[in-house]
Short mmCIF file of C-alpha atoms and ligand atoms in Angstrom, two decimals:
data_model
loop_
_atom_site.label_atom_id
_atom_site.label_comp_id
_atom_site.label_asym_id
_atom_site.label_seq_id
_atom_site.Cartn_x
_atom_site.Cartn_y
_atom_site.Cartn_z
CA MET A 1 -64.31 -56.58 31.70
CA LEU A 2 -61.61 -56.10 34.12
CA TRP A 3 -63.16 -53.15 35.81
CA ASP A 4 -66.55 -51.18 35.34
CA PRO A 5 -66.28 -49.49 32.11
CA HIS A 6 -67.99 -46.72 33.41
CA TYR A 7 -64.89 -45.49 34.68
CA GLU A 8 -61.49 -44.80 33.32
CA PRO A 9 -58.04 -45.52 35.05
CA VAL A 10 -55.33 -42.95 34.83
CA ILE A 11 -51.91 -44.17 35.60
CA GLY A 12 -48.22 -42.38 35.86
CA LEU A 13 -45.26 -44.24 36.66
CA GLU A 14 -42.03 -43.44 38.73
CA VAL A 15 -39.38 -45.78 37.43
CA HIS A 16 -35.75 -45.93 39.29
CA ALA A 17 -32.93 -47.67 37.11
CA GLN A 18 -29.95 -48.50 38.66
CA LEU A 19 -26.95 -47.45 36.57
CA LEU A 20 -24.12 -49.64 35.35
CA THR A 21 -21.40 -47.32 36.17
CA GLN A 22 -18.09 -48.64 37.92
CA SER A 23 -18.12 -46.32 40.60
CA LYS A 24 -20.80 -44.75 42.60
CA ALA A 25 -22.21 -41.13 42.02
CA PHE A 26 -20.02 -38.94 44.29
CA CYS A 27 -17.32 -41.28 45.49
CA SER A 28 -14.96 -43.49 43.88
CA CYS A 29 -16.35 -46.61 45.71
CA SER A 30 -17.16 -49.77 43.46
CA THR A 31 -20.88 -50.36 42.70
CA ASP A 32 -20.00 -54.07 42.48
CA PHE A 33 -23.38 -56.11 43.23
CA GLY A 34 -22.98 -58.92 45.69
CA ALA A 35 -19.69 -57.70 47.45
CA GLU A 36 -19.09 -58.27 51.18
CA PRO A 37 -21.50 -56.18 52.93
CA ASN A 38 -20.39 -52.93 53.92
CA SER A 39 -17.15 -53.35 52.09
CA ASN A 40 -17.89 -50.70 49.40
CA VAL A 41 -18.02 -47.70 51.49
CA CYS A 42 -16.02 -44.57 52.20
CA PRO A 43 -16.43 -41.28 54.42
CA VAL A 44 -18.22 -39.55 51.03
CA CYS A 45 -21.02 -42.36 50.61
CA LEU A 46 -21.47 -42.61 54.45
CA GLY A 47 -21.88 -38.84 54.98
CA MET A 48 -19.35 -38.37 57.40
CA PRO A 49 -18.77 -34.62 58.41
CA GLY A 50 -16.37 -32.59 56.11
CA VAL A 51 -16.48 -34.66 53.31
CA LEU A 52 -17.26 -33.46 49.83
CA PRO A 53 -18.88 -35.27 46.95
CA VAL A 54 -17.58 -35.23 43.43
CA LEU A 55 -20.20 -36.03 40.56
CA ASN A 56 -19.28 -39.09 38.50
CA LYS A 57 -19.37 -37.83 34.78
CA ASN A 58 -20.77 -41.18 33.63
CA HIS A 59 -23.78 -40.49 35.61
CA VAL A 60 -24.71 -37.30 33.59
CA GLU A 61 -23.46 -39.21 30.50
CA PHE A 62 -25.88 -42.21 31.10
CA VAL A 63 -29.07 -39.86 32.20
CA LEU A 64 -28.31 -38.07 28.87
CA ARG A 65 -28.58 -41.25 26.84
CA MET A 66 -31.91 -41.98 28.37
CA GLY A 67 -33.16 -38.42 28.30
CA LEU A 68 -31.96 -37.87 24.68
CA ALA A 69 -33.29 -41.42 23.54
CA THR A 70 -36.74 -40.31 24.64
CA HIS A 71 -36.72 -37.06 23.04
CA CYS A 72 -36.29 -34.90 26.30
CA SER A 73 -35.18 -31.38 26.51
CA VAL A 74 -31.72 -31.00 28.25
CA ALA A 75 -31.40 -28.39 30.79
CA PRO A 76 -27.83 -26.49 30.11
CA ARG A 77 -27.46 -26.07 33.77
CA SER A 78 -29.08 -28.30 36.61
CA ILE A 79 -28.51 -28.64 40.22
CA PHE A 80 -28.70 -31.36 42.96
CA ALA A 81 -30.97 -31.13 45.76
CA ARG A 82 -30.94 -33.01 49.34
CA LYS A 83 -33.97 -35.06 50.09
CA ASN A 84 -33.76 -35.35 53.95
CA TYR A 85 -35.31 -38.27 55.87
CA PHE A 86 -34.29 -40.45 58.28
CA TYR A 87 -33.61 -44.29 57.83
CA PRO A 88 -31.40 -46.54 59.08
CA ASP A 89 -30.05 -47.61 55.69
CA LEU A 90 -29.38 -43.83 55.07
CA PRO A 91 -26.39 -42.77 57.39
CA LYS A 92 -26.10 -39.34 55.70
CA GLY A 93 -29.71 -38.64 56.78
CA TYR A 94 -30.49 -37.33 53.22
CA GLN A 95 -30.26 -38.42 49.59
CA ILE A 96 -28.82 -36.49 46.84
CA SER A 97 -31.19 -35.88 44.36
CA GLN A 98 -32.77 -33.17 41.93
CA TYR A 99 -35.76 -31.44 42.51
CA GLU A 100 -36.17 -28.07 40.93
CA GLU A 101 -33.88 -28.11 38.02
CA PRO A 102 -33.93 -31.69 36.58
CA VAL A 103 -31.57 -32.74 33.87
CA CYS A 104 -34.02 -33.76 31.28
CA SER A 105 -37.73 -33.23 30.85
CA ASN A 106 -40.62 -33.19 28.29
CA GLY A 107 -39.87 -36.31 26.65
CA SER A 108 -41.94 -38.88 25.42
CA ILE A 109 -41.88 -42.64 25.03
CA GLU A 110 -44.01 -44.76 22.14
CA ILE A 111 -45.55 -48.02 23.19
CA GLU A 112 -46.90 -50.65 20.96
CA PHE A 113 -50.02 -52.82 21.02
CA GLY A 114 -50.10 -56.27 19.88
CA ASP A 115 -52.37 -55.19 16.85
CA GLY A 116 -49.55 -52.69 15.90
CA SER A 117 -51.18 -49.62 16.98
CA LYS A 118 -49.29 -47.32 18.88
CA LYS A 119 -49.71 -44.46 21.65
CA THR A 120 -47.26 -41.95 23.17
CA ILE A 121 -46.75 -41.60 26.62
CA GLY A 122 -45.37 -38.24 28.03
CA ILE A 123 -42.07 -38.14 30.06
CA THR A 124 -42.51 -35.44 32.78
CA ARG A 125 -38.71 -35.59 33.73
CA ILE A 126 -35.53 -37.73 34.06
CA HIS A 127 -33.39 -36.94 36.80
CA MET A 128 -30.17 -38.01 38.66
CA GLU A 129 -30.24 -39.05 42.22
CA GLU A 130 -28.33 -41.51 44.46
CA ASP A 131 -29.45 -45.02 46.05
CA ALA A 132 -29.94 -45.57 49.59
CA GLY A 133 -28.46 -48.81 51.38
CA LYS A 134 -30.52 -52.00 52.14
CA SER A 135 -32.06 -53.15 55.14
CA ILE A 136 -32.16 -56.80 55.64
CA HIS A 137 -34.89 -58.14 58.09
CA ASP A 138 -33.63 -61.66 58.99
CA GLN A 139 -35.49 -64.39 60.87
CA ASP A 140 -34.73 -63.51 64.22
CA ALA A 141 -36.32 -60.05 64.03
CA SER A 142 -33.24 -58.23 64.00
CA THR A 143 -32.29 -55.76 61.10
CA LEU A 144 -29.17 -55.79 59.47
CA VAL A 145 -27.82 -52.95 57.42
CA ASP A 146 -25.77 -53.05 54.22
CA VAL A 147 -24.57 -49.74 52.99
CA ASN A 148 -22.84 -50.97 50.08
CA ARG A 149 -25.79 -49.55 47.80
CA CYS A 150 -25.33 -45.79 49.27
CA GLY A 151 -24.46 -43.84 46.69
CA VAL A 152 -24.99 -45.94 43.74
CA PRO A 153 -26.10 -43.72 40.86
CA LEU A 154 -29.85 -44.19 39.62
CA ILE A 155 -31.99 -42.32 37.14
CA GLU A 156 -35.65 -41.42 38.17
CA ILE A 157 -38.03 -41.64 35.02
CA VAL A 158 -41.47 -39.78 35.81
CA SER A 159 -43.98 -40.20 33.27
CA GLU A 160 -46.77 -38.09 32.75
CA PRO A 161 -50.38 -39.47 33.84
CA ASP A 162 -50.95 -40.51 30.31
CA MET A 163 -51.56 -44.21 30.68
CA ARG A 164 -55.18 -45.63 30.66
CA SER A 165 -54.92 -49.15 31.39
CA PRO A 166 -52.49 -51.69 33.16
CA ARG A 167 -51.60 -53.10 30.05
CA GLU A 168 -50.27 -49.85 28.83
CA ALA A 169 -48.00 -49.41 32.18
CA TYR A 170 -47.02 -52.93 31.37
CA LEU A 171 -46.05 -52.07 27.75
CA TYR A 172 -44.37 -49.04 29.13
CA MET A 173 -42.31 -50.94 31.47
CA VAL A 174 -41.21 -53.32 29.23
CA LYS A 175 -40.16 -50.59 26.55
CA ILE A 176 -38.40 -48.86 29.48
CA ARG A 177 -36.36 -51.84 30.29
CA GLN A 178 -35.71 -52.40 26.43
CA LEU A 179 -34.26 -49.00 26.17
CA VAL A 180 -31.96 -48.67 29.25
CA THR A 181 -30.64 -52.32 28.44
CA TYR A 182 -29.93 -51.30 24.60
CA LEU A 183 -28.70 -47.93 26.13
CA GLY A 184 -26.10 -50.05 28.28
CA ILE A 185 -26.79 -47.85 31.12
CA CYS A 186 -28.70 -50.50 33.20
CA ASP A 187 -28.93 -54.14 33.43
CA GLY A 188 -32.80 -54.03 33.53
CA ASN A 189 -33.11 -56.86 36.08
CA MET A 190 -36.71 -56.19 38.34
CA GLU A 191 -36.17 -59.08 40.43
CA GLU A 192 -32.95 -57.87 41.76
CA GLY A 193 -34.06 -54.32 41.89
CA SER A 194 -32.09 -52.66 39.24
CA LEU A 195 -35.19 -51.60 37.71
CA ARG A 196 -38.09 -50.48 40.21
CA CYS A 197 -41.51 -49.22 39.71
CA ASP A 198 -43.66 -47.08 41.57
CA ALA A 199 -47.06 -47.10 40.06
CA ASN A 200 -49.59 -43.95 40.66
CA VAL A 201 -53.11 -44.41 39.90
CA SER A 202 -56.63 -42.84 40.05
CA VAL A 203 -59.91 -43.47 38.44
CA ARG A 204 -62.54 -41.33 37.23
CA LYS A 205 -65.77 -41.47 35.60
CA LYS A 206 -65.34 -41.94 31.57
CA GLY A 207 -65.74 -38.24 30.23
CA GLU A 208 -64.48 -36.36 33.36
CA THR A 209 -61.48 -34.23 32.41
CA ARG A 210 -60.08 -33.56 36.07
CA LEU A 211 -57.96 -36.17 37.71
CA GLY A 212 -59.32 -38.27 40.69
CA THR A 213 -57.42 -38.76 44.00
CA LYS A 214 -54.26 -40.99 43.20
CA THR A 215 -52.49 -43.67 45.44
CA GLU A 216 -49.03 -45.11 44.89
CA VAL A 217 -48.32 -48.60 44.64
CA LYS A 218 -44.79 -49.61 45.70
CA ASN A 219 -43.06 -52.92 45.73
CA MET A 220 -43.44 -54.61 42.25
CA ASN A 221 -40.36 -56.64 41.46
CA SER A 222 -41.97 -57.66 37.81
CA PHE A 223 -43.94 -56.59 34.86
CA ARG A 224 -46.71 -58.96 35.81
CA PHE A 225 -46.89 -57.63 39.22
CA VAL A 226 -47.21 -53.97 37.94
CA GLU A 227 -50.17 -55.11 35.85
CA LYS A 228 -51.74 -57.33 38.40
CA ALA A 229 -51.08 -54.66 41.19
CA LEU A 230 -52.89 -51.82 38.97
CA GLU A 231 -55.80 -54.16 38.08
CA TYR A 232 -56.27 -54.50 41.86
CA GLU A 233 -56.09 -50.95 42.85
CA ILE A 234 -58.60 -49.63 40.00
CA ASN A 235 -61.20 -52.22 41.26
CA ARG A 236 -60.66 -51.37 44.81
CA GLN A 237 -60.99 -47.66 44.07
CA ILE A 238 -64.17 -47.92 41.71
CA ASP A 239 -65.51 -50.13 44.49
CA LEU A 240 -65.02 -47.08 46.69
CA LEU A 241 -66.59 -44.58 44.84
CA GLU A 242 -69.23 -46.86 43.68
CA HIS A 243 -70.15 -46.93 47.48
CA GLY A 244 -70.11 -43.31 47.98
CA GLU A 245 -66.67 -43.31 49.73
CA LYS A 246 -63.62 -41.22 48.93
CA VAL A 247 -60.16 -42.42 47.72
CA VAL A 248 -57.54 -41.52 50.40
CA GLN A 249 -54.34 -40.45 48.90
CA GLU A 250 -52.14 -42.94 50.21
CA THR A 251 -48.98 -44.99 49.65
CA LEU A 252 -49.54 -49.06 49.25
CA LEU A 253 -47.12 -51.75 49.30
CA TRP A 254 -48.01 -54.80 46.69
CA ASP A 255 -48.16 -58.17 48.35
CA PRO A 256 -47.62 -60.58 45.83
CA ASP A 257 -48.30 -63.66 48.01
CA ARG A 258 -51.62 -62.34 48.86
CA SER A 259 -52.27 -60.42 45.47
CA ILE A 260 -53.48 -57.36 47.21
CA ALA A 261 -52.10 -54.07 48.06
CA VAL A 262 -51.87 -52.90 51.69
CA PRO A 263 -51.60 -49.56 52.98
CA MET A 264 -48.18 -48.26 54.10
CA ARG A 265 -48.58 -44.69 54.92
CA SER A 266 -51.24 -41.98 54.10
CA LYS A 267 -50.77 -38.57 52.96
CA GLU A 268 -50.84 -37.29 56.56
CA GLU A 269 -47.83 -39.26 57.31
CA ALA A 270 -46.29 -38.54 53.93
CA HIS A 271 -42.79 -37.54 54.06
CA ASP A 272 -41.75 -33.79 54.22
CA TYR A 273 -38.26 -34.51 52.68
CA ARG A 274 -37.34 -30.68 53.10
CA TYR A 275 -35.51 -30.50 49.66
CA PHE A 276 -33.20 -27.90 49.44
CA PRO A 277 -30.13 -27.28 46.93
CA ASP A 278 -27.19 -29.33 47.99
CA PRO A 279 -24.67 -26.62 49.09
CA ASP A 280 -21.69 -29.21 48.43
CA LEU A 281 -22.26 -29.81 44.95
CA VAL A 282 -21.79 -27.40 41.95
CA PRO A 283 -24.19 -26.86 39.15
CA VAL A 284 -23.80 -29.33 36.03
CA PHE A 285 -23.39 -27.50 32.83
CA ILE A 286 -23.97 -29.45 29.78
CA ASN A 287 -23.30 -27.73 26.54
CA GLU A 288 -24.36 -28.76 23.01
CA GLU A 289 -21.24 -30.45 22.26
CA TRP A 290 -21.85 -32.83 24.87
CA ILE A 291 -25.47 -33.49 23.83
CA MET A 292 -24.27 -33.87 20.16
CA ASN A 293 -21.62 -36.48 21.27
CA VAL A 294 -24.09 -38.55 23.18
CA THR A 295 -26.99 -38.06 20.23
CA SER A 296 -24.53 -39.35 17.67
CA SER A 297 -23.59 -42.51 19.85
CA LEU A 298 -27.19 -43.69 20.48
CA PRO A 299 -27.65 -46.83 19.35
CA GLU A 300 -30.70 -47.64 16.67
CA ASP A 301 -33.85 -47.53 18.65
CA PRO A 302 -35.21 -51.19 18.92
CA ALA A 303 -38.60 -50.30 17.48
CA VAL A 304 -37.00 -48.60 14.47
CA ARG A 305 -34.38 -51.51 14.34
CA ARG A 306 -37.24 -54.23 14.25
CA ASP A 307 -38.98 -52.28 11.40
CA ARG A 308 -35.59 -52.11 9.44
CA PHE A 309 -35.12 -56.30 10.06
CA VAL A 310 -38.31 -56.64 8.35
CA ALA A 311 -37.62 -54.50 5.21
CA GLU A 312 -34.25 -54.98 4.85
CA TYR A 313 -34.21 -58.85 5.65
CA ARG A 314 -37.63 -59.70 4.76
CA ILE A 315 -38.02 -61.61 7.71
CA PRO A 316 -41.29 -61.85 9.50
CA LYS A 317 -42.15 -59.18 12.12
CA TYR A 318 -42.64 -61.90 14.66
CA ASP A 319 -39.19 -62.87 14.30
CA ALA A 320 -37.74 -59.45 14.11
CA GLU A 321 -39.61 -58.54 17.65
CA ILE A 322 -37.87 -61.48 19.21
CA LEU A 323 -34.27 -60.75 17.43
CA THR A 324 -34.61 -56.93 18.57
CA GLU A 325 -36.12 -57.58 22.23
CA ASP A 326 -32.37 -57.50 23.24
CA LYS A 327 -29.60 -55.64 21.95
CA PRO A 328 -26.77 -58.11 22.08
CA LEU A 329 -29.27 -60.65 20.15
CA ALA A 330 -29.91 -58.35 17.58
CA ASP A 331 -26.32 -57.74 17.03
CA PHE A 332 -25.63 -61.37 16.95
CA PHE A 333 -28.22 -61.88 14.20
CA GLU A 334 -26.77 -58.74 12.25
CA GLY A 335 -23.46 -60.23 12.73
CA VAL A 336 -24.47 -63.40 11.14
CA VAL A 337 -26.37 -62.06 8.19
CA GLY A 338 -23.55 -59.39 7.53
CA LYS A 339 -21.57 -62.61 7.04
CA LEU A 340 -23.50 -64.64 4.73
CA LYS A 341 -21.93 -65.39 1.04
CA VAL A 342 -25.17 -66.33 -0.21
CA ARG A 343 -27.63 -63.54 0.63
CA ASN A 344 -31.32 -63.89 0.05
CA GLU A 345 -34.68 -64.22 1.89
CA GLU A 346 -33.94 -67.90 2.43
CA SER A 347 -30.76 -67.21 3.65
CA PHE A 348 -31.66 -64.28 6.12
CA LYS A 349 -34.75 -66.48 7.54
CA LEU A 350 -32.17 -69.50 8.20
CA ALA A 351 -30.27 -66.59 9.87
CA SER A 352 -33.08 -65.67 12.06
CA ASN A 353 -34.44 -69.22 12.80
CA TRP A 354 -30.89 -70.08 14.08
CA THR A 355 -30.56 -67.19 16.08
CA MET A 356 -33.76 -67.23 17.68
CA GLY A 357 -33.93 -71.14 18.00
CA ASP A 358 -30.71 -72.95 18.73
CA VAL A 359 -28.74 -69.97 19.72
CA LEU A 360 -31.29 -68.47 22.07
CA ARG A 361 -32.01 -71.88 23.34
CA VAL A 362 -28.28 -72.40 24.07
CA VAL A 363 -27.94 -68.89 25.73
CA ASN A 364 -31.07 -69.47 27.94
CA ALA A 365 -30.17 -72.87 29.08
CA GLU A 366 -26.61 -72.43 30.09
CA LYS A 367 -27.92 -68.82 31.47
CA ILE A 368 -24.52 -67.32 29.25
CA ALA A 369 -24.51 -63.88 27.67
CA ILE A 370 -24.79 -63.76 24.25
CA SER A 371 -21.38 -62.38 24.13
CA ASP A 372 -20.07 -65.39 25.49
CA PHE A 373 -21.61 -67.64 22.82
CA PRO A 374 -19.07 -70.37 22.12
CA VAL A 375 -20.08 -70.43 18.62
CA SER A 376 -18.83 -67.15 16.63
CA THR A 377 -21.06 -65.18 14.25
CA ALA A 378 -18.49 -66.19 11.37
CA HIS A 379 -19.11 -69.85 11.93
CA VAL A 380 -22.95 -69.67 12.15
CA ALA A 381 -22.80 -67.63 8.87
CA GLN A 382 -20.48 -70.37 7.15
CA MET A 383 -22.90 -73.08 8.41
CA ILE A 384 -25.66 -71.32 6.84
CA ASP A 385 -23.73 -71.03 3.60
CA LEU A 386 -23.25 -74.66 3.60
CA ILE A 387 -27.04 -75.31 3.94
CA THR A 388 -28.07 -72.96 1.28
CA ASP A 389 -25.42 -74.36 -1.07
CA GLY A 390 -26.47 -77.81 -0.76
CA THR A 391 -23.51 -79.15 0.88
CA ILE A 392 -25.47 -80.16 4.20
CA SER A 393 -29.19 -80.65 4.76
CA SER A 394 -30.71 -78.56 7.75
CA LYS A 395 -30.79 -81.82 9.64
CA ILE A 396 -27.14 -82.25 9.35
CA ALA A 397 -26.58 -78.77 10.24
CA LYS A 398 -28.14 -79.49 13.73
CA GLU A 399 -25.40 -81.96 14.31
CA VAL A 400 -22.61 -79.75 12.70
CA PHE A 401 -23.97 -77.20 15.42
CA GLU A 402 -23.77 -79.38 18.35
CA GLU A 403 -20.33 -80.09 17.22
CA MET A 404 -19.28 -76.58 16.92
CA LEU A 405 -20.38 -75.93 20.38
CA LYS A 406 -18.25 -78.51 21.89
CA THR A 407 -15.21 -78.03 19.71
CA ARG A 408 -15.59 -74.42 18.44
CA GLU A 409 -14.19 -75.64 14.95
CA ALA A 410 -15.34 -73.94 11.67
CA PRO A 411 -18.29 -75.90 10.33
CA GLY A 412 -16.48 -77.01 7.11
CA VAL A 413 -13.65 -78.69 9.46
CA VAL A 414 -16.74 -80.51 11.34
CA VAL A 415 -17.97 -81.58 7.97
CA GLU A 416 -14.90 -82.76 6.59
CA ARG A 417 -13.80 -84.47 9.77
CA LYS A 418 -17.34 -86.31 10.49
CA GLY A 419 -17.79 -87.02 6.59
CA LEU A 420 -21.24 -85.09 6.84
CA VAL A 421 -21.33 -83.72 3.26
CA GLN A 422 -24.72 -84.40 1.88
CA VAL A 423 -25.19 -87.01 -0.69
CA SER A 424 -26.53 -85.41 -3.92
CA ASP A 425 -25.24 -88.03 -6.10
CA THR A 426 -28.59 -89.17 -7.89
CA GLY A 427 -27.31 -92.64 -8.80
CA GLU A 428 -26.23 -93.50 -5.38
CA LEU A 429 -29.54 -91.88 -3.83
CA GLU A 430 -31.49 -94.40 -6.74
CA ARG A 431 -29.95 -97.52 -5.33
CA ILE A 432 -30.75 -96.46 -1.66
CA VAL A 433 -34.56 -95.70 -2.72
CA ASP A 434 -34.77 -98.68 -4.70
CA GLU A 435 -33.72 -100.81 -1.78
CA VAL A 436 -36.02 -98.92 0.63
CA LEU A 437 -38.73 -99.66 -1.75
CA SER A 438 -38.13 -103.51 -2.04
CA ASP A 439 -37.51 -103.54 1.72
CA ASN A 440 -41.11 -102.05 2.52
CA GLY A 441 -43.28 -103.93 0.27
CA ALA A 442 -46.32 -103.67 2.45
CA GLN A 443 -45.77 -99.70 2.80
CA VAL A 444 -45.41 -99.57 -0.85
CA GLU A 445 -48.94 -101.52 -1.54
CA SER A 446 -50.80 -99.37 0.85
CA TYR A 447 -49.45 -96.09 -0.77
CA LEU A 448 -50.42 -97.57 -4.26
CA ALA A 449 -53.82 -98.40 -2.69
CA GLY A 450 -54.00 -94.75 -1.81
CA LYS A 451 -52.74 -94.33 1.61
CA THR A 452 -50.62 -91.38 0.51
CA GLN A 453 -49.60 -90.75 4.21
CA VAL A 454 -47.20 -93.73 4.22
CA PHE A 455 -45.07 -91.49 1.89
CA GLY A 456 -43.55 -89.76 4.98
CA PHE A 457 -42.76 -93.11 6.39
CA LEU A 458 -40.87 -94.25 3.24
CA VAL A 459 -38.84 -90.79 3.10
CA GLY A 460 -38.04 -91.46 6.81
CA ALA A 461 -36.52 -95.09 5.88
CA ALA A 462 -34.80 -93.73 2.95
CA MET A 463 -33.14 -90.75 5.14
CA LYS A 464 -32.37 -93.19 7.59
CA ALA A 465 -30.54 -95.51 4.76
CA THR A 466 -28.40 -92.50 3.77
CA LYS A 467 -27.63 -91.91 7.67
CA GLY A 468 -29.14 -88.62 7.30
CA LYS A 469 -26.73 -87.55 4.77
CA GLY A 470 -29.19 -87.81 1.65
CA ASN A 471 -30.39 -84.38 0.22
CA PRO A 472 -33.86 -84.51 1.35
CA LYS A 473 -35.16 -82.79 -1.81
CA LEU A 474 -33.73 -85.31 -3.96
CA VAL A 475 -34.80 -88.29 -1.95
CA ASN A 476 -38.15 -87.00 -1.89
CA GLU A 477 -38.51 -86.54 -5.74
CA LEU A 478 -36.98 -89.92 -6.35
CA LEU A 479 -39.32 -91.53 -4.22
CA ARG A 480 -42.37 -89.85 -5.67
CA LYS A 481 -40.81 -90.62 -9.22
CA LYS A 482 -40.63 -94.27 -8.50
CA LEU A 483 -43.85 -94.75 -6.76
CA GLU A 484 -45.80 -93.02 -9.52
CA GLY A 485 -44.11 -94.96 -11.90
CA ARG A 486 -45.47 -98.15 -10.37
CA LYS A 487 -49.29 -97.14 -10.48
P1 ADP B 501 -46.22 -36.71 43.98
O1 ADP B 501 -45.94 -35.14 44.53
O2 ADP B 501 -47.40 -37.67 44.88
O3 ADP B 501 -45.01 -37.45 43.87
P2 ADP B 501 -46.37 -36.06 41.31
O4 ADP B 501 -47.20 -35.19 40.61
O5 ADP B 501 -44.78 -35.90 41.45
O6 ADP B 501 -47.00 -36.67 42.60
O7 ADP B 501 -46.48 -37.06 40.19
C1 ADP B 501 -45.90 -38.38 40.57
C2 ADP B 501 -46.30 -39.24 39.22
O8 ADP B 501 -47.91 -39.51 39.64
C3 ADP B 501 -46.41 -39.01 38.33
O9 ADP B 501 -46.00 -40.27 37.30
C4 ADP B 501 -47.62 -38.76 37.70
O10 ADP B 501 -47.85 -38.65 36.04
C5 ADP B 501 -48.71 -39.17 38.28
N1 ADP B 501 -49.85 -38.90 38.71
C6 ADP B 501 -49.91 -37.67 39.19
N2 ADP B 501 -51.38 -37.25 39.54
C7 ADP B 501 -52.10 -38.38 39.03
C8 ADP B 501 -53.27 -38.79 39.17
N3 ADP B 501 -54.37 -38.08 39.92
N4 ADP B 501 -53.67 -40.37 38.62
C9 ADP B 501 -52.70 -40.81 38.45
N5 ADP B 501 -51.30 -40.57 38.38
C10 ADP B 501 -51.00 -39.52 38.71
ZN1 ZN B 502 -17.73 -44.16 48.86
MG1 MG B 503 -43.01 -36.73 42.85
#
């Protein structure tokens, strides 16, 4: 047991996603990551006196995508608020956010457990805000400030306190990342901070309906850390209660090196942000037409797509799960399937195997985007057709594939040029099989004496003699027939 079973953890997450817009939220500065420090900056995102922010329409477009994909209600009118605090990487002295009238609210996300059971997690709100800059604490104890990130558009997704275990929080984060990447609004990279999670957690005795005092854990830059930090914090809180002590409402920082959460600030020192409506920005009005346009442009939900793959292509759920983890991969698979000439369960499974196997292997090894994959979906489909129609064996296909990676030629061209057409001529194969049998007398004897496992060795020898081009099914059949004939 991970914690005392008399207690029930309650978890709510606040997730920030950095949006993939070209320019910042309220000015035309670039959002380019990794640019020279303090180069993407202007009087607006620095908050110079007298400047006026102008909202980036894509910021609204992107928050709508997420809001509508998570079944939120969209406010026809929402406003921006100033969240005031002092920090060296926030030259304006406030962040533009939304407070009282967020753009999206009352949504939900469905998570799915390993056994296929599902649970719905409520989304309290999703609002727009801008990011702050970055403080870089360097070795000689000085702090450098990079304001490039000031004004980069974010959305904050606030969940209801609906999760009951670190596992659920983990699955929820995985689902959020899958959604934002499917929607093309965020790259989902937790290590680089494009997706950040603050976890709120409390515990209560099982059966209790009131919520306990919560703490908030920050600074978790991977899904595993979210899970580990929550486990740690749940046990710490239960321990306090078991010793008759109280949980203090505070913010903690997860220290991955020591695997503990260290206090950052307590409720008494908590920020009072003095939110008030930003007088420089007009309300955002969203009409039905805009909502309808975004709704109709939403991609298929990844879980729906996965179930469709199983139903439509009859591939195992395991395959469909991997293929739909990421939209470009799912698109690649469907691109291949859509171009297959021979369309049956076998060719669909081959398309799945090649996409999950060789394609993904190369993509991961070369660290390239699937959209930059050197072999087109058309060529992969043609190669699979060559396997299903018996022109090449799966083994030769590996060789063809390697060659296509190098030369980008069509599989038919590679097969032709390298003379890789499978030998299905029974006469020729029979000659080869006979030769193999006479060259391996000892193995044949032991086969006949009942050691049937040498059959594999003989198949291997025969395939080798065909330089891998023998039709493996025919080679097997011929060998079996000849050996049985000698009994
Ligand atoms: P705060 O005002 O401290 O930011 P909010 O009410 O805005 O708190 O909630 C922030 C997050 O904390 C939400 O995701 C919410 O679901 C979660 N939360 C609120 N109360 C609790 C609680 N008692 N235990 C666990 N999570 C909670
Ligand atoms: Zn700017
Ligand atoms: Mg809050």
